[in-house]
Amino acid sequence: MRWIAHIIVNAVLLLALAGYFQSIHLSGIGAALVASFLLSVLNIVVKPVLILLTLPVTVLTFGLFLFVINAITLWLTSWLMGDLFTIDGFGAALFASLAISLFHMVIDAISNND
């Protein structure tokens, strides 16, 4: 159940980011839900491999390289979605990954405060 809520929150966040920034494009709510689901699957499958491969860089940057890994998975999601979800450039993907991470930190802090 928590995973489904996470997908819905990510979909809403992707819609908000697409509404505010011209470099992120979504074709609609359905595309946002599919992109959020695909991003979750990539975070489960691809992200651990990327973390393992880039572990020395991640350690040297005190974990900040994880934002780059998040941007890579978001950009890969965009590439797999085709015209339904596009991100114009890696900088936009990096900014979106920062925004998503910040939002989830706030949500986790609020939900763990109960």
Coordinates of C-alpha atoms in Angstrom, one line a residue:
M1 CA 0.0 0.0 0.0
R2 CA 2.9 2.4 0.8
W3 CA 4.4 1.7 -2.6
I4 CA 1.2 2.7 -4.4
A5 CA 1.0 5.9 -2.3
H6 CA 4.6 6.6 -3.2
I7 CA 3.8 6.2 -6.9
I8 CA 0.8 8.6 -6.6
V9 CA 2.9 11.2 -4.8
N10 CA 5.6 10.9 -7.4
A11 CA 3.1 11.3 -10.2
V12 CA 1.6 14.5 -8.6
L13 CA 5.1 15.8 -8.1
L14 CA 6.1 15.1 -11.7
L15 CA 2.9 16.9 -12.8
A16 CA 3.8 19.9 -10.7
L17 CA 7.4 20.0 -12.0
A18 CA 6.1 19.8 -15.6
G19 CA 3.7 22.6 -14.9
Y20 CA 6.4 24.9 -13.5
F21 CA 9.3 24.2 -15.7
Q22 CA 9.4 24.3 -19.5
S23 CA 12.1 21.7 -19.8
I24 CA 9.9 18.9 -18.3
H25 CA 7.0 17.8 -20.4
L26 CA 4.2 15.3 -19.5
S27 CA 1.3 14.5 -21.7
G28 CA -1.2 14.0 -18.9
I29 CA -2.1 12.3 -15.6
G30 CA -1.9 8.8 -17.1
A31 CA 1.6 9.5 -18.4
A32 CA 2.6 10.8 -15.0
L33 CA 1.4 7.6 -13.3
V34 CA 3.1 5.4 -15.8
A35 CA 6.3 7.5 -15.5
S36 CA 6.1 7.3 -11.7
F37 CA 5.7 3.5 -11.8
L38 CA 8.5 3.1 -14.3
L39 CA 10.7 5.3 -12.1
S40 CA 10.0 3.1 -9.1
V41 CA 10.9 0.0 -11.0
L42 CA 14.1 1.5 -12.2
N43 CA 14.9 2.6 -8.7
I44 CA 14.5 -1.0 -7.6
V45 CA 16.4 -2.6 -10.4
V46 CA 18.9 -0.1 -11.9
K47 CA 19.7 2.2 -9.1
P48 CA 21.5 -0.4 -6.8
V49 CA 23.7 -1.4 -9.8
L50 CA 24.6 2.2 -10.4
I51 CA 25.3 2.8 -6.7
L52 CA 27.6 -0.2 -6.7
L53 CA 29.4 0.9 -9.8
T54 CA 29.9 4.4 -8.6
L55 CA 30.6 3.7 -5.0
P56 CA 34.1 5.3 -4.9
V57 CA 32.7 8.5 -6.4
T58 CA 29.8 8.5 -4.0
V59 CA 32.1 8.1 -1.0
L60 CA 34.4 10.8 -2.2
T61 CA 31.5 13.2 -2.6
F62 CA 30.0 12.3 0.8
G63 CA 26.9 10.9 -0.9
L64 CA 26.1 13.9 -3.1
F65 CA 26.7 11.8 -6.2
L66 CA 23.4 10.0 -5.4
F67 CA 21.6 13.0 -6.7
V68 CA 23.3 12.3 -10.1
I69 CA 22.3 8.7 -9.9
N70 CA 18.7 9.8 -9.2
A71 CA 18.9 12.1 -12.2
I72 CA 20.2 9.3 -14.4
T73 CA 17.2 7.1 -13.4
L74 CA 14.8 10.0 -14.0
W75 CA 16.4 10.7 -17.4
L76 CA 16.3 7.0 -18.3
T77 CA 12.6 7.0 -17.4
S78 CA 12.1 9.9 -19.7
W79 CA 14.0 8.1 -22.5
L80 CA 11.8 5.0 -22.0
M81 CA 8.6 6.9 -22.0
G82 CA 9.2 8.6 -25.4
D83 CA 7.0 11.6 -26.2
L84 CA 4.7 11.0 -23.2
F85 CA 7.3 12.2 -20.7
T86 CA 10.4 14.2 -21.8
I87 CA 13.1 16.0 -20.0
D88 CA 15.2 18.5 -22.0
G89 CA 18.7 17.9 -20.9
F90 CA 20.6 16.4 -18.0
G91 CA 20.5 19.7 -16.0
A92 CA 16.7 19.6 -15.9
A93 CA 16.8 16.0 -14.8
L94 CA 19.3 16.8 -12.0
F95 CA 17.1 19.7 -10.8
A96 CA 14.0 17.5 -10.9
S97 CA 15.8 14.8 -8.9
L98 CA 16.8 17.4 -6.3
A99 CA 13.3 18.7 -6.1
I100 CA 11.9 15.1 -5.8
S101 CA 14.4 14.2 -3.1
L102 CA 13.7 17.4 -1.1
F103 CA 10.0 16.8 -1.3
H104 CA 10.3 13.2 -0.1
M105 CA 12.6 14.3 2.8
V106 CA 9.8 16.8 3.9
I107 CA 7.1 14.1 3.6
D108 CA 9.2 11.6 5.5
A109 CA 9.9 14.1 8.3
I110 CA 6.2 14.9 8.6
S111 CA 5.1 11.2 8.5
N112 CA 7.7 10.1 11.0
N113 CA 6.7 12.9 13.4
D114 CA 3.4 11.1 14.3

